[in-house]
CSV table of C-alpha atoms in Angstrom, one decimal:
chain,number,residue,atom,x,y,z
T,380,LYS,CA,25.3,-17.5,0.1
T,381,LEU,CA,23.6,-17.8,-3.1
T,382,PRO,CA,24.9,-17.1,-6.4
T,383,LEU,CA,24.4,-13.8,-8.6
T,384,GLU,CA,22.5,-15.6,-10.7
T,385,SER,CA,20.5,-16.8,-8.6
T,386,ILE,CA,20.1,-13.9,-6.8
T,387,GLN,CA,18.7,-12.6,-9.8
T,388,VAL,CA,16.1,-15.6,-10.5
T,389,VAL,CA,14.9,-15.5,-7.5
T,390,LEU,CA,14.5,-11.2,-7.5
T,391,GLU,CA,13.0,-11.3,-10.7
T,392,GLU,CA,10.2,-14.1,-9.5
T,393,LEU,CA,9.2,-11.0,-6.9
T,394,ARG,CA,8.6,-8.7,-9.3
T,395,LYS,CA,6.5,-11.0,-11.5
T,396,ASN,CA,4.4,-11.6,-8.4
T,397,GLY,CA,4.2,-7.2,-7.7
T,398,ASN,CA,6.4,-8.0,-4.0
T,399,LEU,CA,9.6,-6.3,-5.4
T,400,GLU,CA,9.9,-2.9,-7.5
T,401,TRP,CA,13.5,-1.3,-9.1
T,402,LEU,CA,13.9,1.8,-7.4
T,403,ASP,CA,16.4,1.8,-10.5
T,404,LYS,CA,17.2,1.9,-14.3
T,405,ASN,CA,20.4,-0.3,-12.9
T,406,LYS,CA,18.6,-2.5,-11.2
T,407,THR,CA,20.9,-1.9,-8.2
T,408,SER,CA,17.7,-0.5,-6.0
T,409,PHE,CA,14.8,-2.2,-5.1
T,410,LEU,CA,11.4,-2.3,-2.5
T,411,ILE,CA,10.8,-5.5,-1.1
T,412,MET,CA,6.8,-5.5,-0.1
T,413,TRP,CA,5.1,-7.9,1.8
T,414,ARG,CA,2.2,-7.4,0.4
T,415,ARG,CA,1.1,-5.4,-2.4
T,416,PRO,CA,-0.9,-2.2,-2.9
T,417,GLU,CA,-3.6,-3.7,-4.1
T,418,GLU,CA,-4.2,-5.9,-1.3
T,419,TRP,CA,-3.8,-3.6,1.7
T,420,GLY,CA,-6.6,-1.2,-0.3
T,421,LYS,CA,-8.4,-4.3,-0.1
T,422,LEU,CA,-7.6,-4.7,3.5
T,423,ILE,CA,-7.9,-0.7,4.1
T,424,TYR,CA,-11.9,-1.1,2.3
T,425,GLN,CA,-12.9,-4.1,4.0
T,426,TRP,CA,-12.4,-2.0,7.4
T,427,VAL,CA,-14.1,0.7,6.2
T,428,SER,CA,-16.7,-1.1,5.0
T,429,LYS,CA,-16.6,-3.6,8.5
T,430,ASN,CA,-17.7,-0.1,10.3
T,431,GLY,CA,-20.1,1.5,7.9
T,432,LEU,CA,-17.5,4.7,7.2
T,433,THR,CA,-18.2,5.2,3.1
T,434,ASN,CA,-18.5,8.5,2.6
T,435,SER,CA,-16.0,9.6,5.4
T,436,VAL,CA,-13.1,11.7,4.9
T,437,PHE,CA,-10.1,10.2,6.9
T,438,THR,CA,-5.8,12.1,7.1
T,439,LEU,CA,-3.4,9.3,6.5
T,440,TYR,CA,-2.0,9.9,9.8
T,441,GLU,CA,-5.6,9.0,11.0
T,442,LEU,CA,-5.2,5.9,8.9
T,443,ALA,CA,-1.9,4.9,9.8
T,444,SER,CA,-1.5,5.6,13.3
T,445,GLY,CA,-5.4,6.7,14.8
T,446,ASP,CA,-6.7,5.4,17.6
T,447,ASP,CA,-9.6,3.7,15.5
T,448,THR,CA,-7.4,1.4,13.4
T,449,GLU,CA,-5.0,-0.1,16.1
T,450,GLY,CA,-4.5,-4.0,15.3
T,451,GLU,CA,-5.6,-3.5,12.0
T,452,GLU,CA,-2.5,-5.3,10.0
T,453,PHE,CA,-2.4,-1.7,8.4
T,454,HIS,CA,-1.8,0.4,11.3
T,455,GLY,CA,1.4,1.9,11.1
T,456,LEU,CA,1.7,0.8,7.3
T,457,ASP,CA,4.6,3.4,6.0
T,458,GLU,CA,2.8,6.5,4.2
T,459,ALA,CA,4.3,5.7,0.9
T,460,MET,CA,2.6,2.4,1.0
T,461,LEU,CA,-0.1,3.5,2.3
T,462,LEU,CA,-0.3,6.2,-0.6
T,463,ARG,CA,-0.3,3.7,-3.5
T,464,ALA,CA,-3.0,1.7,-1.5
T,465,LEU,CA,-5.4,4.3,-1.5
T,466,GLN,CA,-4.4,4.6,-5.3
T,467,THR,CA,-5.1,1.7,-6.2
T,468,LEU,CA,-8.4,2.7,-4.4
T,469,GLN,CA,-9.1,5.7,-6.3
T,470,GLN,CA,-8.1,3.4,-9.1
T,471,GLU,CA,-11.9,1.6,-8.4
T,472,HIS,CA,-13.2,4.5,-7.9
T,473,LYS,CA,-13.9,3.0,-4.4
T,474,ALA,CA,-11.5,6.6,-2.8
T,475,GLU,CA,-10.0,9.5,-3.4
T,476,ILE,CA,-6.9,11.1,-2.0
T,477,ILE,CA,-7.5,14.8,-1.1
T,478,THR,CA,-5.1,17.5,0.3
T,479,LEU,CA,-6.0,18.8,3.0
T,480,ASP,CA,-4.6,22.1,5.3
T,481,ASP,CA,-2.6,20.3,7.4
T,482,GLY,CA,-1.3,17.2,5.0
T,483,ARG,CA,-3.4,14.6,2.5
T,484,GLY,CA,-6.4,12.7,3.3
T,485,VAL,CA,-9.3,10.0,1.9
T,486,LYS,CA,-12.3,10.0,1.2
T,487,PHE,CA,-14.3,6.7,0.9
T,488,PHE,CA,-16.7,5.7,-1.3
């Protein structure tokens, strides 16, 4: 049981490190992330590169739940966090998020 001031210090440190994101302006609701989106993106891209899958297209389902990613740290990753990770790769010009007939996907470069 920490005093409120101590809790705020801990939460602010997590935010500074990129492991916490406030979900509202009043700072009453937040998301704590085990890994930052950039870290997830790096892990995903390492897997893509290691398996020679650049210039390949995947659905988000295939990445998060497919047989090919079973055993990888990002297997089972929440779709919202997966999208954030892929957005970081898109900013680095390593991937492009695309809309498919049955949902979203990603092409890796």
